[in-house]
């Protein structure tokens, strides 16, 4: 099959919510990209959406089972719930490892090469930032499984997530402050700092700066990015409100 045939099949599968069928098709496309060829914006977003649907279901299941484990008393039920938890964690590891390997082996590697060839190429730079954010996200999802572990900051997945986010964050200096890819990376990097690294001050400072800078320039944004950037700015604002309320609650406790 030609690349277009794979993309058509993947798009139709996504429209039918068959994301488990989308992934192998997109992986075949990615593994056979020629030199100088990259995913289009639509193809890139389809990859993100497909893996996001798979991982979100597992993350929600994991949170639910962890909540149940905190309330169950019956020994047999606890054993069954623990087994479920292990199964879900294995699935999360499997999906995240697949994503990060795909990113490192193909998409980030190719984007870095294209950007190094022509640093003025905004498309290759945005691709690189997009994929570095995605890499940080999927290492963060693994790290979440140990969020209550006192030694979490020593976990290699935390280190890898931080490195990916930091590299993308530095590159964001070269694109518009209201670019939705930049705002999205900062949003998730701040969540990583707040929830995983417990660096709440850094997280709030990062989110606040991005929000205030973005709000000051949003009216000058092109129409095709306005909706996406506005949505991320709203999420940044929501997090700042939530974090401020949590800090106030802690101060009053």
GROMACS .gro file of C-alpha atoms in nm:
model
  253
    1UNK     CA    1   0.000   0.000   0.000
    2UNK     CA    2   0.101   0.358  -0.060
    3UNK     CA    3   0.138   0.605   0.228
    4UNK     CA    4  -0.190   0.774   0.137
    5UNK     CA    5  -0.373   0.443   0.165
    6UNK     CA    6  -0.238   0.386   0.515
    7UNK     CA    7  -0.340   0.738   0.619
    8UNK     CA    8  -0.691   0.696   0.476
    9UNK     CA    9  -0.733   0.368   0.662
   10UNK     CA   10  -0.597   0.519   0.983
   11UNK     CA   11  -0.828   0.822   0.955
   12UNK     CA   12  -1.134   0.602   0.899
   13UNK     CA   13  -1.037   0.379   1.191
   14UNK     CA   14  -1.006   0.685   1.416
   15UNK     CA   15  -1.349   0.808   1.308
   16UNK     CA   16  -1.484   0.470   1.419
   17UNK     CA   17  -1.297   0.500   1.753
   18UNK     CA   18  -1.080   0.203   1.656
   19UNK     CA   19  -0.759   0.357   1.786
   20UNK     CA   20  -0.599   0.018   1.841
   21UNK     CA   21  -0.619  -0.021   1.461
   22UNK     CA   22  -0.489   0.330   1.392
   23UNK     CA   23  -0.155   0.277   1.568
   24UNK     CA   24  -0.010  -0.006   1.351
   25UNK     CA   25  -0.102   0.186   1.035
   26UNK     CA   26   0.067   0.505   1.153
   27UNK     CA   27   0.370   0.314   1.277
   28UNK     CA   28   0.415   0.166   0.930
   29UNK     CA   29   0.396   0.515   0.779
   30UNK     CA   30   0.647   0.654   1.030
   31UNK     CA   31   0.893   0.367   0.990
   32UNK     CA   32   0.893   0.418   0.612
   33UNK     CA   33   0.925   0.796   0.594
   34UNK     CA   34   1.187   0.893   0.340
   35UNK     CA   35   1.472   1.139   0.400
   36UNK     CA   36   1.333   1.491   0.420
   37UNK     CA   37   0.977   1.361   0.462
   38UNK     CA   38   0.780   1.421   0.782
   39UNK     CA   39   0.429   1.377   0.914
   40UNK     CA   40   0.179   1.645   0.817
   41UNK     CA   41   0.008   1.840   1.095
   42UNK     CA   42  -0.306   1.628   1.055
   43UNK     CA   43  -0.104   1.304   1.064
   44UNK     CA   44   0.090   1.425   1.367
   45UNK     CA   45  -0.233   1.511   1.548
   46UNK     CA   46  -0.384   1.176   1.456
   47UNK     CA   47  -0.087   1.001   1.615
   48UNK     CA   48  -0.124   1.211   1.929
   49UNK     CA   49  -0.500   1.155   1.951
   50UNK     CA   50  -0.474   0.780   1.898
   51UNK     CA   51  -0.215   0.715   2.166
   52UNK     CA   52  -0.388   0.963   2.398
   53UNK     CA   53  -0.714   0.767   2.379
   54UNK     CA   54  -0.534   0.441   2.458
   55UNK     CA   55  -0.335   0.582   2.750
   56UNK     CA   56  -0.615   0.794   2.899
   57UNK     CA   57  -0.836   0.488   2.945
   58UNK     CA   58  -0.557   0.311   3.136
   59UNK     CA   59  -0.470   0.616   3.347
   60UNK     CA   60  -0.834   0.655   3.447
   61UNK     CA   61  -0.857   0.284   3.531
   62UNK     CA   62  -0.540   0.306   3.740
   63UNK     CA   63  -0.674   0.602   3.940
   64UNK     CA   64  -1.002   0.419   3.999
   65UNK     CA   65  -0.832   0.102   4.121
   66UNK     CA   66  -0.595   0.297   4.348
   67UNK     CA   67  -0.899   0.470   4.499
   68UNK     CA   68  -1.067   0.132   4.553
   69UNK     CA   69  -0.758  -0.010   4.721
   70UNK     CA   70  -0.778   0.272   4.973
   71UNK     CA   71  -1.132   0.173   5.067
   72UNK     CA   72  -1.146  -0.206   5.040
   73UNK     CA   73  -1.127  -0.418   5.356
   74UNK     CA   74  -1.201  -0.769   5.234
   75UNK     CA   75  -0.871  -0.957   5.186
   76UNK     CA   76  -0.985  -1.143   4.874
   77UNK     CA   77  -1.112  -0.824   4.710
   78UNK     CA   78  -0.785  -0.650   4.794
   79UNK     CA   79  -0.589  -0.929   4.626
   80UNK     CA   80  -0.803  -0.910   4.311
   81UNK     CA   81  -0.776  -0.529   4.303
   82UNK     CA   82  -0.397  -0.549   4.341
   83UNK     CA   83  -0.382  -0.791   4.047
   84UNK     CA   84  -0.591  -0.551   3.839
   85UNK     CA   85  -0.357  -0.268   3.935
   86UNK     CA   86  -0.051  -0.463   3.819
   87UNK     CA   87  -0.222  -0.548   3.489
   88UNK     CA   88  -0.311  -0.185   3.425
   89UNK     CA   89   0.040  -0.068   3.515
   90UNK     CA   90   0.190  -0.319   3.273
   91UNK     CA   91  -0.038  -0.187   2.998
   92UNK     CA   92   0.064   0.172   3.076
   93UNK     CA   93   0.432   0.077   3.064
   94UNK     CA   94   0.382  -0.105   2.734
   95UNK     CA   95   0.204   0.187   2.563
   96UNK     CA   96   0.446   0.449   2.695
   97UNK     CA   97   0.754   0.249   2.602
   98UNK     CA   98   0.615   0.199   2.252
   99UNK     CA   99   0.553   0.572   2.212
  100UNK     CA  100   0.890   0.686   2.344
  101UNK     CA  101   1.074   0.432   2.129
  102UNK     CA  102   0.885   0.551   1.819
  103UNK     CA  103   0.967   0.911   1.905
  104UNK     CA  104   1.337   0.854   1.974
  105UNK     CA  105   1.403   0.614   1.688
  106UNK     CA  106   1.216   0.803   1.418
  107UNK     CA  107   1.025   1.125   1.484
  108UNK     CA  108   1.258   1.318   1.715
  109UNK     CA  109   1.566   1.195   1.534
  110UNK     CA  110   1.424   1.301   1.196
  111UNK     CA  111   1.299   1.638   1.328
  112UNK     CA  112   1.638   1.717   1.480
  113UNK     CA  113   1.811   1.639   1.153
  114UNK     CA  114   1.571   1.859   0.957
  115UNK     CA  115   1.603   2.145   1.206
  116UNK     CA  116   1.984   2.121   1.209
  117UNK     CA  117   1.982   2.137   0.829
  118UNK     CA  118   1.776   2.457   0.829
  119UNK     CA  119   1.717   2.628   1.169
  120UNK     CA  120   1.496   2.885   0.992
  121UNK     CA  121   1.247   2.613   0.900
  122UNK     CA  122   0.963   2.678   1.145
  123UNK     CA  123   0.782   2.356   1.049
  124UNK     CA  124   1.074   2.132   1.153
  125UNK     CA  125   1.119   2.331   1.476
  126UNK     CA  126   0.751   2.298   1.566
  127UNK     CA  127   0.764   1.926   1.487
  128UNK     CA  128   1.064   1.884   1.717
  129UNK     CA  129   0.899   2.071   2.006
  130UNK     CA  130   0.575   1.878   1.953
  131UNK     CA  131   0.751   1.541   1.971
  132UNK     CA  132   0.970   1.640   2.268
  133UNK     CA  133   0.654   1.739   2.457
  134UNK     CA  134   0.498   1.407   2.366
  135UNK     CA  135   0.809   1.224   2.490
  136UNK     CA  136   0.797   1.414   2.819
  137UNK     CA  137   0.428   1.332   2.858
  138UNK     CA  138   0.470   0.958   2.817
  139UNK     CA  139   0.762   0.934   3.057
  140UNK     CA  140   0.548   1.142   3.297
  141UNK     CA  141   0.265   0.890   3.269
  142UNK     CA  142   0.500   0.613   3.383
  143UNK     CA  143   0.630   0.832   3.665
  144UNK     CA  144   0.272   0.893   3.784
  145UNK     CA  145   0.255   0.530   3.891
  146UNK     CA  146   0.505   0.612   4.167
  147UNK     CA  147   0.372   0.958   4.254
  148UNK     CA  148   0.335   0.864   4.623
  149UNK     CA  149   0.681   0.706   4.643
  150UNK     CA  150   0.922   0.918   4.848
  151UNK     CA  151   1.206   0.828   4.608
  152UNK     CA  152   1.017   0.927   4.293
  153UNK     CA  153   1.263   1.204   4.204
  154UNK     CA  154   1.532   0.938   4.165
  155UNK     CA  155   1.323   0.747   3.910
  156UNK     CA  156   1.476   0.737   3.562
  157UNK     CA  157   1.139   0.814   3.402
  158UNK     CA  158   1.124   1.143   3.594
  159UNK     CA  159   1.471   1.230   3.466
  160UNK     CA  160   1.381   1.143   3.107
  161UNK     CA  161   1.057   1.341   3.125
  162UNK     CA  162   1.240   1.644   3.267
  163UNK     CA  163   1.508   1.625   2.997
  164UNK     CA  164   1.251   1.609   2.716
  165UNK     CA  165   1.040   1.893   2.854
  166UNK     CA  166   1.348   2.106   2.923
  167UNK     CA  167   1.487   2.057   2.574
  168UNK     CA  168   1.153   2.152   2.422
  169UNK     CA  169   1.118   2.448   2.659
  170UNK     CA  170   1.452   2.590   2.543
  171UNK     CA  171   1.351   2.556   2.179
  172UNK     CA  172   1.024   2.738   2.253
  173UNK     CA  173   1.225   3.060   2.275
  174UNK     CA  174   1.244   3.053   1.897
  175UNK     CA  175   0.869   3.046   1.828
  176UNK     CA  176   0.579   3.281   1.906
  177UNK     CA  177   0.474   3.307   2.270
  178UNK     CA  178   0.117   3.233   2.165
  179UNK     CA  179   0.203   2.932   1.948
  180UNK     CA  180  -0.027   2.651   2.076
  181UNK     CA  181   0.260   2.401   2.064
  182UNK     CA  182   0.468   2.623   2.292
  183UNK     CA  183   0.177   2.682   2.529
  184UNK     CA  184   0.096   2.311   2.536
  185UNK     CA  185   0.450   2.216   2.629
  186UNK     CA  186   0.462   2.475   2.909
  187UNK     CA  187   0.122   2.360   3.036
  188UNK     CA  188   0.236   1.999   3.066
  189UNK     CA  189   0.584   2.089   3.192
  190UNK     CA  190   0.426   2.293   3.472
  191UNK     CA  191   0.195   2.001   3.561
  192UNK     CA  192   0.500   1.775   3.571
  193UNK     CA  193   0.678   2.014   3.807
  194UNK     CA  194   0.372   2.052   4.029
  195UNK     CA  195   0.246   1.693   4.050
  196UNK     CA  196   0.556   1.479   3.999
  197UNK     CA  197   0.852   1.689   4.113
  198UNK     CA  198   0.650   1.873   4.381
  199UNK     CA  199   0.816   2.198   4.276
  200UNK     CA  200   0.498   2.397   4.316
  201UNK     CA  201   0.658   2.740   4.310
  202UNK     CA  202   0.838   2.670   3.984
  203UNK     CA  203   0.522   2.523   3.831
  204UNK     CA  204   0.311   2.826   3.924
  205UNK     CA  205   0.574   3.072   3.804
  206UNK     CA  206   0.608   2.892   3.472
  207UNK     CA  207   0.232   2.867   3.414
  208UNK     CA  208   0.167   3.226   3.521
  209UNK     CA  209   0.435   3.368   3.290
  210UNK     CA  210   0.304   3.172   2.992
  211UNK     CA  211  -0.054   3.273   3.067
  212UNK     CA  212   0.018   3.643   3.110
  213UNK     CA  213   0.242   3.660   2.803
  214UNK     CA  214  -0.012   3.470   2.599
  215UNK     CA  215  -0.308   3.680   2.703
  216UNK     CA  216  -0.121   3.998   2.610
  217UNK     CA  217  -0.064   3.874   2.253
  218UNK     CA  218  -0.362   3.649   2.181
  219UNK     CA  219  -0.558   3.912   1.989
  220UNK     CA  220  -0.280   3.934   1.732
  221UNK     CA  221  -0.280   3.561   1.661
  222UNK     CA  222  -0.373   3.414   1.326
  223UNK     CA  223  -0.722   3.264   1.309
  224UNK     CA  224  -0.602   2.907   1.245
  225UNK     CA  225  -0.420   2.896   1.581
  226UNK     CA  226  -0.650   3.121   1.783
  227UNK     CA  227  -0.886   2.845   1.903
  228UNK     CA  228  -0.607   2.605   2.006
  229UNK     CA  229  -0.406   2.874   2.186
  230UNK     CA  230  -0.712   3.008   2.365
  231UNK     CA  231  -0.798   2.659   2.490
  232UNK     CA  232  -0.448   2.605   2.632
  233UNK     CA  233  -0.453   2.949   2.796
  234UNK     CA  234  -0.781   2.854   2.965
  235UNK     CA  235  -0.621   2.533   3.095
  236UNK     CA  236  -0.324   2.730   3.228
  237UNK     CA  237  -0.563   2.969   3.403
  238UNK     CA  238  -0.765   2.679   3.548
  239UNK     CA  239  -0.450   2.518   3.688
  240UNK     CA  240  -0.336   2.845   3.844
  241UNK     CA  241  -0.674   2.889   4.014
  242UNK     CA  242  -0.670   2.529   4.139
  243UNK     CA  243  -0.311   2.546   4.263
  244UNK     CA  244  -0.375   2.877   4.437
  245UNK     CA  245  -0.677   2.726   4.616
  246UNK     CA  246  -0.472   2.422   4.721
  247UNK     CA  247  -0.194   2.645   4.856
  248UNK     CA  248  -0.447   2.853   5.050
  249UNK     CA  249  -0.603   2.537   5.192
  250UNK     CA  250  -0.261   2.408   5.302
  251UNK     CA  251  -0.181   2.743   5.468
  252UNK     CA  252  -0.508   2.728   5.660
  253UNK     CA  253  -0.462   2.366   5.770
   0.00000   0.00000   0.00000
